[in-house]
Coordinates of N, CA and C in Angstrom, one line a residue:
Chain A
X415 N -3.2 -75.7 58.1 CA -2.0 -75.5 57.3 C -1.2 -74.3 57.9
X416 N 0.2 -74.7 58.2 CA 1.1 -73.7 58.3 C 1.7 -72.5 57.4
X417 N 1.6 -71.0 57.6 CA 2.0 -70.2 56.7 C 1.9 -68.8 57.4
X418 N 2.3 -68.0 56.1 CA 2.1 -66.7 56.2 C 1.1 -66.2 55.6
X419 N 0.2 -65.2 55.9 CA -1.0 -64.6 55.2 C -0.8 -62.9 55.2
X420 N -0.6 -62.5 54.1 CA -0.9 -61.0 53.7 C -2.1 -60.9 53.6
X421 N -2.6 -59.6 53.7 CA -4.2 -59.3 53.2 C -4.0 -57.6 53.4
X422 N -4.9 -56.6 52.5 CA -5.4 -57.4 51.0 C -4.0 -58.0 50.2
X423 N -4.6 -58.6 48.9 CA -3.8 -58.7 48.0 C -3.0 -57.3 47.0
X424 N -4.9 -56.5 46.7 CA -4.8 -55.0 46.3 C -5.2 -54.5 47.1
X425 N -4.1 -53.5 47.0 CA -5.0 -51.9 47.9 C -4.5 -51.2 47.3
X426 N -5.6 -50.1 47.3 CA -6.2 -48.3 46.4 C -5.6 -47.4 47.9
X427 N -4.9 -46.9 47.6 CA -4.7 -45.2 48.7 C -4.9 -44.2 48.0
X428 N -5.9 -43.2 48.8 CA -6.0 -41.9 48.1 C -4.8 -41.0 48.3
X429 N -3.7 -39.7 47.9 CA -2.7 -39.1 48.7 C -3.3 -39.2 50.2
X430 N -2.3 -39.0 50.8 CA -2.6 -38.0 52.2 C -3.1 -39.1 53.3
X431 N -3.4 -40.4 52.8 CA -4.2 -40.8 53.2 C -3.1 -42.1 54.3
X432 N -3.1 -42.9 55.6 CA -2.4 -43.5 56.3 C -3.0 -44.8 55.9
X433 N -2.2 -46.0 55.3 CA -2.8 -47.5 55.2 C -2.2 -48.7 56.0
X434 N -3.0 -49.1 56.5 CA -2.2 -50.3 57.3 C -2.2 -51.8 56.4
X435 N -1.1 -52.6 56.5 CA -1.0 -54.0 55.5 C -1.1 -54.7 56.7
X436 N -1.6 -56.1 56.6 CA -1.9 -57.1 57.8 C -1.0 -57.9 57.4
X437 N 0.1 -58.7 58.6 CA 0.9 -59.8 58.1 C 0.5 -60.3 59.3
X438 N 0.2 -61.9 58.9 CA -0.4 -62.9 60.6 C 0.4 -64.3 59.8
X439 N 1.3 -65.0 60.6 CA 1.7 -66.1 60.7 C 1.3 -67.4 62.0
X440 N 1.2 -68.3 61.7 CA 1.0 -69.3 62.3 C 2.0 -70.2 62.2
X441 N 2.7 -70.1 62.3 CA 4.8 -70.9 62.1 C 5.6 -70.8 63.4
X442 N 4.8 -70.3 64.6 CA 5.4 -69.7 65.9 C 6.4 -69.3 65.8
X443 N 7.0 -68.6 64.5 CA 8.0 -67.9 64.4 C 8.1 -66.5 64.8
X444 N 10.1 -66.1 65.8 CA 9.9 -64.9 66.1 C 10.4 -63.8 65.9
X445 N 11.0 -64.2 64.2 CA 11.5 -62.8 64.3 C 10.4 -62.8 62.3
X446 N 10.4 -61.5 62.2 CA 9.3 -61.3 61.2 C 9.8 -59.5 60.7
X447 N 9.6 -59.6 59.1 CA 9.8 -58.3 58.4 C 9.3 -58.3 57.1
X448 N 9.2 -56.9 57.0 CA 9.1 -56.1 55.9 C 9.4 -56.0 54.8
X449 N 8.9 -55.8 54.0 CA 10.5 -55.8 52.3 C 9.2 -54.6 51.7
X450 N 9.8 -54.3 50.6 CA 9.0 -53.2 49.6 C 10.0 -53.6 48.7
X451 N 9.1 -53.6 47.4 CA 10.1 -54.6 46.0 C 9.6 -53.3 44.9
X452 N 10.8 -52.7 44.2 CA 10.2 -51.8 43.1 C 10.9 -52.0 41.8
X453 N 10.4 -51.8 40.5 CA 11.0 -52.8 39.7 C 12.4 -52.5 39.4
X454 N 13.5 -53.6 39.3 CA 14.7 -53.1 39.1 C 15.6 -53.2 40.7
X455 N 14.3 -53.2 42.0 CA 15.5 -52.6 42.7 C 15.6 -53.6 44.0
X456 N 15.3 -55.0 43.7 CA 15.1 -56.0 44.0 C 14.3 -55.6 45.6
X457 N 14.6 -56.3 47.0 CA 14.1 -56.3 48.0 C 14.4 -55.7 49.1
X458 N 13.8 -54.1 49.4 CA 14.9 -53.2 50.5 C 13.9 -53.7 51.9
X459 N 14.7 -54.0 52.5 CA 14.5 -54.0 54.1 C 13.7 -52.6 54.9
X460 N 12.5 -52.7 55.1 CA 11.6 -51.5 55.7 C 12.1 -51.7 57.4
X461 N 11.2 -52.7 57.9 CA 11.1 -53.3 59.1 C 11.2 -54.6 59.7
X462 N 12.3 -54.6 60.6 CA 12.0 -56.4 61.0 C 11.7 -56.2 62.5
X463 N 11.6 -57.5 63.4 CA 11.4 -57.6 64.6 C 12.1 -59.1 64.7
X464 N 12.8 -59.2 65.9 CA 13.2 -60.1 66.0 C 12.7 -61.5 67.2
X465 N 11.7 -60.3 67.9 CA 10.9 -60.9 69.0 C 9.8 -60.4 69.4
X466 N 9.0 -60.5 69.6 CA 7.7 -60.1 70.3 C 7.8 -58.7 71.0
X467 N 7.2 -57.6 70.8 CA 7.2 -56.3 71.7 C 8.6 -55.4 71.3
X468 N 9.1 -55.8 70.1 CA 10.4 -54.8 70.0 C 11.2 -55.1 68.0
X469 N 11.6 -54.4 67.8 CA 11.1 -54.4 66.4 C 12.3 -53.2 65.9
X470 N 13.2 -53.4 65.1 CA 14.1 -51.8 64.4 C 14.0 -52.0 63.2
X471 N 14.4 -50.8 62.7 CA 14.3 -49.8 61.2 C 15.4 -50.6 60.7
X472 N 15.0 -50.9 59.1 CA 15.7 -51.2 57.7 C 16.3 -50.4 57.4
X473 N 16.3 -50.6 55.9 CA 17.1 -49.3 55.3 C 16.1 -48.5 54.9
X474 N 15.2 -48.4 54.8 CA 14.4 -47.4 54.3 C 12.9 -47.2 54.8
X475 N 13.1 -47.3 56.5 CA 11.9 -46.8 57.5 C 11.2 -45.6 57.0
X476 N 12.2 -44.6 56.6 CA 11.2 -43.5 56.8 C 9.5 -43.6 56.0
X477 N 8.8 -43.1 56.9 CA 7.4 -43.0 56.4 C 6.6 -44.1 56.4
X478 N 7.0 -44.9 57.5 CA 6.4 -46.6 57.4 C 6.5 -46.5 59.0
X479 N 5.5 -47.3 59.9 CA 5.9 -47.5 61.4 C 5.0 -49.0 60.8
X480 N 5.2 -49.8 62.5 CA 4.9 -50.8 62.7 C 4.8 -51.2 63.8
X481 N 4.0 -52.6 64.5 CA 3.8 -52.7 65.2 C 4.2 -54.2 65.9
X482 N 5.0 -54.3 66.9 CA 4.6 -56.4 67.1 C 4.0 -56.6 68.4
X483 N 2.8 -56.4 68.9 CA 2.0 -56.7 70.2 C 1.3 -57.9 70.1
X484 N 1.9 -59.0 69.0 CA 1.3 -60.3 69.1 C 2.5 -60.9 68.5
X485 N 2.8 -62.0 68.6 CA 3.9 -63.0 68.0 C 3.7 -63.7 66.9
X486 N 2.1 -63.7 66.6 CA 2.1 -63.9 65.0 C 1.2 -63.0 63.8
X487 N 2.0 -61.8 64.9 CA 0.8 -60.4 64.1 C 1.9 -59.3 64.0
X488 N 2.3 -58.6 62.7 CA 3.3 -57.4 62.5 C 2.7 -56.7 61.4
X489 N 2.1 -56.3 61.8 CA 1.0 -55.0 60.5 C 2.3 -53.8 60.3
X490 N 2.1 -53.1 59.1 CA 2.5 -52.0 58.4 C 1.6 -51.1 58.4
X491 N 2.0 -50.3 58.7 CA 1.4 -48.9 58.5 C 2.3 -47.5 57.6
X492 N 1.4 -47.8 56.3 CA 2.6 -46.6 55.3 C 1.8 -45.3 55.6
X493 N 2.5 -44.5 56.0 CA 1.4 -43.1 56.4 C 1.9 -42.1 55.2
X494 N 1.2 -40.8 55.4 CA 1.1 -39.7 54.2 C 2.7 -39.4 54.2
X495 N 3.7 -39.5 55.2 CA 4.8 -39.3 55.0 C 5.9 -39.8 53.8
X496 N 5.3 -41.4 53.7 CA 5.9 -41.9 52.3 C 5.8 -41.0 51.4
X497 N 6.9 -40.8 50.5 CA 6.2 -39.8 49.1 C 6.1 -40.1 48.3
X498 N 6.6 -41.7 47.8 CA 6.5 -42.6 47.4 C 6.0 -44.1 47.4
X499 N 4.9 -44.1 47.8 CA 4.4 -45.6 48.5 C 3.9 -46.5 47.4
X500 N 3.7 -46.3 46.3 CA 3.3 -47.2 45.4 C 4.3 -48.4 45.2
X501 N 4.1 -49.7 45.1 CA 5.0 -50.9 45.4 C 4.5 -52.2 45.9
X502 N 4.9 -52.9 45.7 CA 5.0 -54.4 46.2 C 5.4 -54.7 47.3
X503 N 4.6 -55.2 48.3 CA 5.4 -55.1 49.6 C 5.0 -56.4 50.3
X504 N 6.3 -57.3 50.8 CA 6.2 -58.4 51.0 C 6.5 -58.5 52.5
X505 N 5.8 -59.8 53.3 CA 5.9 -59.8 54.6 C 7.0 -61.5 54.9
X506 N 7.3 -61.3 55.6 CA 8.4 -62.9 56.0 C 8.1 -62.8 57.1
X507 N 8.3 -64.1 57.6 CA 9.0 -64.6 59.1 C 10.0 -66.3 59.1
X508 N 10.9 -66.0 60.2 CA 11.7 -66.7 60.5 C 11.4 -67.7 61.8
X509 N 12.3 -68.2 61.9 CA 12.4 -68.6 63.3 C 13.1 -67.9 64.3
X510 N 14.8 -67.4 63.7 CA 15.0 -66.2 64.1 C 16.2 -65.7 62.7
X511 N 16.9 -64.8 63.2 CA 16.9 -63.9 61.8 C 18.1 -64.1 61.3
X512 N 18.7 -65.6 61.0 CA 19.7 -66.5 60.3 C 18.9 -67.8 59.7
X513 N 17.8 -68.3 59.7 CA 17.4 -69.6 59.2 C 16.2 -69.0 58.7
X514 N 15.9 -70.0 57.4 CA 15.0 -69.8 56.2 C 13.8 -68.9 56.6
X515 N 13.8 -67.9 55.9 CA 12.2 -67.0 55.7 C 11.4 -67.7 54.9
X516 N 9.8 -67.5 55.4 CA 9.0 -67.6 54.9 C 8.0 -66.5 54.6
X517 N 7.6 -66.4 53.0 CA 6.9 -65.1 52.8 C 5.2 -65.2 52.2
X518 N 4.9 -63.6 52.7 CA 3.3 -64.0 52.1 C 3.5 -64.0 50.5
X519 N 2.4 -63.7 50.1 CA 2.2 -63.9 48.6 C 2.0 -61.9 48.5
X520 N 2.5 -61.7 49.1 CA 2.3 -59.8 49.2 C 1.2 -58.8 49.0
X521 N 1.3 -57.9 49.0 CA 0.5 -57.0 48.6 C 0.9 -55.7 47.9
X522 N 0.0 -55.6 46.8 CA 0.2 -54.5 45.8 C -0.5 -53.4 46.1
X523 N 0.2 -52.1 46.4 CA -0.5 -51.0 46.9 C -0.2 -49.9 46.3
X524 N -1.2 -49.0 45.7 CA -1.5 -48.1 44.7 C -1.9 -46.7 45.2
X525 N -1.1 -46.1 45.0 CA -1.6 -44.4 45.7 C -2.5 -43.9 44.5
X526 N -3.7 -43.1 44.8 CA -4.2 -42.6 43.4 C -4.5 -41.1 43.6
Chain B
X766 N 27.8 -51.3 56.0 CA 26.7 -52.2 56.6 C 27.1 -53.5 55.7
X767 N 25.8 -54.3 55.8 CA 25.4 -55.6 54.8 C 25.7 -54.9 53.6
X768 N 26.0 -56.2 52.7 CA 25.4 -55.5 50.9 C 25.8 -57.0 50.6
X769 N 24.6 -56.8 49.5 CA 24.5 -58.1 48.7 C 24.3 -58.0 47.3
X770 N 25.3 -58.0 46.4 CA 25.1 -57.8 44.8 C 25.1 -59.0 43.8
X771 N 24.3 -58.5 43.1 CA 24.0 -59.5 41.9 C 23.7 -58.9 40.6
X772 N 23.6 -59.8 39.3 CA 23.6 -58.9 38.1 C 22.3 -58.9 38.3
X773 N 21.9 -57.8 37.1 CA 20.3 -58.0 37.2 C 19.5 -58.8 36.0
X774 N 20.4 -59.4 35.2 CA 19.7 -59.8 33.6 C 20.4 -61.3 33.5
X775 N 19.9 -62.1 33.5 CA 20.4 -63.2 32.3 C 19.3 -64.1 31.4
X776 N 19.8 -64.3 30.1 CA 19.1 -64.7 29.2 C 19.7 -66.0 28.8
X777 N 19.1 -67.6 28.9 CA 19.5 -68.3 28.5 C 18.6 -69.0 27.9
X778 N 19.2 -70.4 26.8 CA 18.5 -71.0 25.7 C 17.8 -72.1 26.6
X779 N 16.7 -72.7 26.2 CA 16.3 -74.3 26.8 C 17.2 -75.1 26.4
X780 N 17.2 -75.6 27.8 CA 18.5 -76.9 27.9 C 19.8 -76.3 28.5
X781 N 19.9 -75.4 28.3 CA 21.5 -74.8 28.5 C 21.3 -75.0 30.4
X782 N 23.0 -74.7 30.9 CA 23.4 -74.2 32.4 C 23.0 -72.9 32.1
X783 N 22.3 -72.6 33.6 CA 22.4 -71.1 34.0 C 23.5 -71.0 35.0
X784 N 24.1 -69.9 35.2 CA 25.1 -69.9 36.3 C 24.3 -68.4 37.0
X785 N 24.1 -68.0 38.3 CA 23.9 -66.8 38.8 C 24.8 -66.9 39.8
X786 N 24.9 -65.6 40.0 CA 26.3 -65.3 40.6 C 25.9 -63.9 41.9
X787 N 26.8 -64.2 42.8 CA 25.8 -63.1 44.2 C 27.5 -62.8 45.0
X788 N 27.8 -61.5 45.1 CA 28.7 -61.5 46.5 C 28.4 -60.8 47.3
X789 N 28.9 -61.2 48.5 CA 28.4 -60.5 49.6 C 29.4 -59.6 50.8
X790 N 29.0 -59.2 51.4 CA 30.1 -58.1 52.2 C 30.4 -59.1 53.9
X791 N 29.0 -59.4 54.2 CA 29.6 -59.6 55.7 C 30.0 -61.1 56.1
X792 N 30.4 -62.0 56.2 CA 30.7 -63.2 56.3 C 30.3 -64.0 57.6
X793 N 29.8 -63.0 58.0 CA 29.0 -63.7 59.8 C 28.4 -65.0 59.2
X794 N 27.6 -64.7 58.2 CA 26.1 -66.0 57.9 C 26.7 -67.3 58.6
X795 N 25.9 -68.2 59.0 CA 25.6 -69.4 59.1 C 25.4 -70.1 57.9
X796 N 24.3 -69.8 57.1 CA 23.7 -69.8 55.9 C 23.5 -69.3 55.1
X797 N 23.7 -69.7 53.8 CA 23.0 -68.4 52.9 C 22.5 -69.3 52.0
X798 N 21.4 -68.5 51.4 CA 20.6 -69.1 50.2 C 20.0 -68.6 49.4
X799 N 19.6 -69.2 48.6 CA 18.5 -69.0 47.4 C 17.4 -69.1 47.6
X800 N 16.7 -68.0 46.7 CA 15.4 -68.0 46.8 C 14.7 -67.7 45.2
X801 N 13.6 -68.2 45.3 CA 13.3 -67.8 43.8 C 11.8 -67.3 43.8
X802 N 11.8 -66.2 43.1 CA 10.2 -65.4 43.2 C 9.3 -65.4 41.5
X803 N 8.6 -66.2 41.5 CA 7.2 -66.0 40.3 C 6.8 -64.9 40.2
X804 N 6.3 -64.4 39.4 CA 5.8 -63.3 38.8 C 4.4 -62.9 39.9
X805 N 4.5 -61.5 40.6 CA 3.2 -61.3 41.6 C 3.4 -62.2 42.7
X806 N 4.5 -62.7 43.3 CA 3.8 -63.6 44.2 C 5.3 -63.0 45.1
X807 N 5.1 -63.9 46.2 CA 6.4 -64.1 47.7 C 7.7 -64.9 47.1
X808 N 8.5 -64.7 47.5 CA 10.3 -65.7 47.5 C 9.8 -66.6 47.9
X809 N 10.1 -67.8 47.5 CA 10.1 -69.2 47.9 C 11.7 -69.7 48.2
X810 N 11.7 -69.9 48.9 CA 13.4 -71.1 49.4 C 13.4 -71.9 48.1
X811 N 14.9 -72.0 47.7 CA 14.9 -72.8 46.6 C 15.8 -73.5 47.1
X812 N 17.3 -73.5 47.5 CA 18.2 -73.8 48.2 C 18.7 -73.4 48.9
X813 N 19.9 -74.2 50.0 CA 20.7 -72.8 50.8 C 21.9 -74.2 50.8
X814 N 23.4 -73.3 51.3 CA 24.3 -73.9 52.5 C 24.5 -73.4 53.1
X815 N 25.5 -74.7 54.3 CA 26.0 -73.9 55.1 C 27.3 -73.2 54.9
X816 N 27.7 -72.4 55.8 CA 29.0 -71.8 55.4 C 30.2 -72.7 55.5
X817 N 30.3 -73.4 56.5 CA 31.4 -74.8 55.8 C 31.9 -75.6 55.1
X818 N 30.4 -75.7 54.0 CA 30.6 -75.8 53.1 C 31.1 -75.3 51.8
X819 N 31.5 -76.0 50.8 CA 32.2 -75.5 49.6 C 31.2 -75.6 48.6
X820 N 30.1 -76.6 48.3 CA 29.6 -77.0 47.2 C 28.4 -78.0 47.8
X821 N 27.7 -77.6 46.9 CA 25.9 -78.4 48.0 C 25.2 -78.7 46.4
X822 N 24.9 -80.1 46.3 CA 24.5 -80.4 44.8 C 22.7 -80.8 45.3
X823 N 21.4 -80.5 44.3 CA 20.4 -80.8 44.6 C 19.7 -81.1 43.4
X824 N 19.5 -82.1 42.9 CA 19.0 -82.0 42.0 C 20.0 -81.3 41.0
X825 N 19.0 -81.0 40.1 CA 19.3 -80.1 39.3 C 20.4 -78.7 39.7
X826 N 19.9 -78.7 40.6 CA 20.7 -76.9 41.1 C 22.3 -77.2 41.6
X827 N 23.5 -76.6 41.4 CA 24.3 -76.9 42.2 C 24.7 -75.6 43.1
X828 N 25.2 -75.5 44.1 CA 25.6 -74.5 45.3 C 26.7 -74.0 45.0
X829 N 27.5 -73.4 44.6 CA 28.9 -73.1 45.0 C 29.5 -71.9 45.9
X830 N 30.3 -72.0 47.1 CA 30.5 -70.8 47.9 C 32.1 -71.0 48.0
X831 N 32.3 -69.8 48.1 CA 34.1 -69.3 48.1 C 33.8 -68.4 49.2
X832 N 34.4 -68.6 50.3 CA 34.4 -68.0 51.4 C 35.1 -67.0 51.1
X833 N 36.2 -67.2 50.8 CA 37.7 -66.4 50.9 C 37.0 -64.9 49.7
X834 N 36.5 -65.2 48.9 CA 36.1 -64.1 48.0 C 34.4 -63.6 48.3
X835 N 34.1 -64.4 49.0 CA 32.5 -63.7 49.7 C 31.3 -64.0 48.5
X836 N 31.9 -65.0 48.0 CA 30.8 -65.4 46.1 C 30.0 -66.5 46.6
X837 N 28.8 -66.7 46.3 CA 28.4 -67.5 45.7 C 27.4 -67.7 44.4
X838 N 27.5 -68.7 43.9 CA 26.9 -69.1 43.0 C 25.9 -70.4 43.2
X839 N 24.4 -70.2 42.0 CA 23.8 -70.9 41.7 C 23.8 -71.4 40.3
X840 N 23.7 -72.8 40.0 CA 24.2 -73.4 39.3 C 22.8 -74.0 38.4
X841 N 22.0 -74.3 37.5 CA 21.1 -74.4 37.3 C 20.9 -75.7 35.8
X842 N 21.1 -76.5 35.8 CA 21.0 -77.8 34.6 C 20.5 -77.8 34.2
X843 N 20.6 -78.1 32.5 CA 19.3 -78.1 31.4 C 18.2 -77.3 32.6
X844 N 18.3 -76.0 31.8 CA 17.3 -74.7 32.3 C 16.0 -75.0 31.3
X845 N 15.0 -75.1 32.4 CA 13.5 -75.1 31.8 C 13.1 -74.0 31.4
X846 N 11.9 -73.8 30.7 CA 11.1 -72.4 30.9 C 10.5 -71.9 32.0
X847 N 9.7 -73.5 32.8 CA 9.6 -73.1 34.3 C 10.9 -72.5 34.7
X848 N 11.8 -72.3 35.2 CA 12.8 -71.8 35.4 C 13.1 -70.3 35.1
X849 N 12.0 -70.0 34.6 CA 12.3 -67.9 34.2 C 11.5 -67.4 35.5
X850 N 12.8 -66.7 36.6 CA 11.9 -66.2 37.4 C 12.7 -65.4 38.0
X851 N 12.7 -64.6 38.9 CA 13.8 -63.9 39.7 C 14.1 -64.4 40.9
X852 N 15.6 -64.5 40.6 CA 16.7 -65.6 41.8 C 17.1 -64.1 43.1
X853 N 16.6 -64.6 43.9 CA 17.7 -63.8 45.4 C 18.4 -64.7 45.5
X854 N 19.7 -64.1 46.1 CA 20.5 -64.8 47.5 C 20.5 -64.3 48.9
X855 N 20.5 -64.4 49.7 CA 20.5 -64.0 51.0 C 21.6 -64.4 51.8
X856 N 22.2 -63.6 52.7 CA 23.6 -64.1 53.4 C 23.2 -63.6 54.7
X857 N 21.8 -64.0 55.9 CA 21.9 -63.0 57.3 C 22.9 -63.3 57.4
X858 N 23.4 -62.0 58.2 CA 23.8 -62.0 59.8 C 23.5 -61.8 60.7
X859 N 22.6 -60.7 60.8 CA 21.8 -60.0 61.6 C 20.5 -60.0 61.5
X860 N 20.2 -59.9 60.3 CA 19.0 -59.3 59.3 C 19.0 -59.8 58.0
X861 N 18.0 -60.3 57.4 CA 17.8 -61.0 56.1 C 17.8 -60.0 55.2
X862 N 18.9 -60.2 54.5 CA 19.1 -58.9 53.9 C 18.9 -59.5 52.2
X863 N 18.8 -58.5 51.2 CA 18.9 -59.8 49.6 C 19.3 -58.8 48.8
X864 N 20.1 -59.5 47.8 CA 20.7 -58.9 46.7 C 19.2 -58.3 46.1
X865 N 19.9 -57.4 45.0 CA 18.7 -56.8 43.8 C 18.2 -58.1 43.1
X866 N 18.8 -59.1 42.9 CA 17.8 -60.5 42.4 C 18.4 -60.2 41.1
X867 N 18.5 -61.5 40.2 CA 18.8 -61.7 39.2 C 17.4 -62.8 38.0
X868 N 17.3 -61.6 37.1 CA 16.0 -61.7 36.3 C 16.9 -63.1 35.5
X869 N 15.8 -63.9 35.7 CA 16.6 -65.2 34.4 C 15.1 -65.5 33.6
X870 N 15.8 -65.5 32.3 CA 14.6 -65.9 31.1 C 14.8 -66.4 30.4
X871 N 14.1 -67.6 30.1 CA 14.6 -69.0 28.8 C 14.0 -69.0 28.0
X872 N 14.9 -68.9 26.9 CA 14.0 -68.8 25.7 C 14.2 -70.0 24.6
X873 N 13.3 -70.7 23.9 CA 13.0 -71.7 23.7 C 14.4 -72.3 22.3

């Protein structure tokens, strides 16, 4: 079956602490991004990539990096710089970055 | 930049039209569309058109886009309770960008 896969579902962060979110698609699609959903403030754009090996800032990069060294692999990394990381954070990919997204089932991540 | 606005509340009876309503700033799209998100889960594609078009009927849902004013709307027939969920629209041009979403809830 064709899709998107987030993993975990839940994640626990201690402060201070650097977490990485996994997004892997199998859709050979090449452009792929980020969202963080908080309630009220619908879906802000972190990170997209539009192709393999190159990747720019949302609206609200800071304290988030990322990576695309595979074409169906674009992991998140929220590091201690977020000062607010607690949130719903959803992963898409396209075919390219005008025609239908497809998203994971996200991940809920909890600073404690 | 981009901007994509929408209300954030509607409350309708079972059986009634829903109407949601989205404008947008850049007019590049090709497409734009709907999406609709369940409680805890990812956007699912619900509909889209293209920008040529005026009006895209599906079922139940109907499309309407006014270029000249940068609107569109989603149109929704005898609204279920399945139907309580949060509506995006999306308009890329560059980057898939989405309104704040509009919360819809049917109440019986």
């Amino acid at each position: 079956d064709g899709g998107i896969t987030q993993s975990p579902k839940y994640l626990f962060r201690k402060e201070g602490q650097n977490v990485t979110l996994s997004c892997e698609q199998n859709l050979n699609h090449d452009a792929m991004y980020w969202y963080r959903q908080d309630p009220g403030q619908g879906l802000r754009l972190i990170y997209y990539s539009q192709i393999v090996n190159d990747f720019q800032k949302g609206d609200i990069a800071e304290g988030y990096s990322v990576s695309r060294e595979k074409k169906e692999s674009f992991p998140l990394t929220v590091t201690s710089a977020q000062k607010n990381p607690t949130a719903f954070y959803l992963c898409a990919s396209s075919m390219n970055v005008r025609t239908e997204a497809f998203f994971g089932q996200g991940t809920r991540l909890t600073v404690v | 930049g981009e901007d994509v606005e929408q209300s954030l509340f509607l409350s309708v009876r079972e059986g009634d039209s829903s109407v949601i309503n989205c404008t947008y700033t850049d007019s590049s799209s090709t497409y734009l569309y709907w999406y609709k998100q369940e409680p805890g889960a990812g956007l699912q594609l619900l509909t889209y058109i293209f920008s040529n078009m005026d009006m895209k009927q599906d079922q139940r849902l109907t499309v309407l886009l006014n270029k000249k004013d940068k609107h569109l709307s989603l149109r929704i027939a005898d609204t279920q309770t399945g139907d309580s969920a949060i509506y995006f629209c999306a308009a890329p041009p560059d980057k898939l960008i989405f309104g704040t979403g509009t919360r819809l809830q049917v109440f019986p």
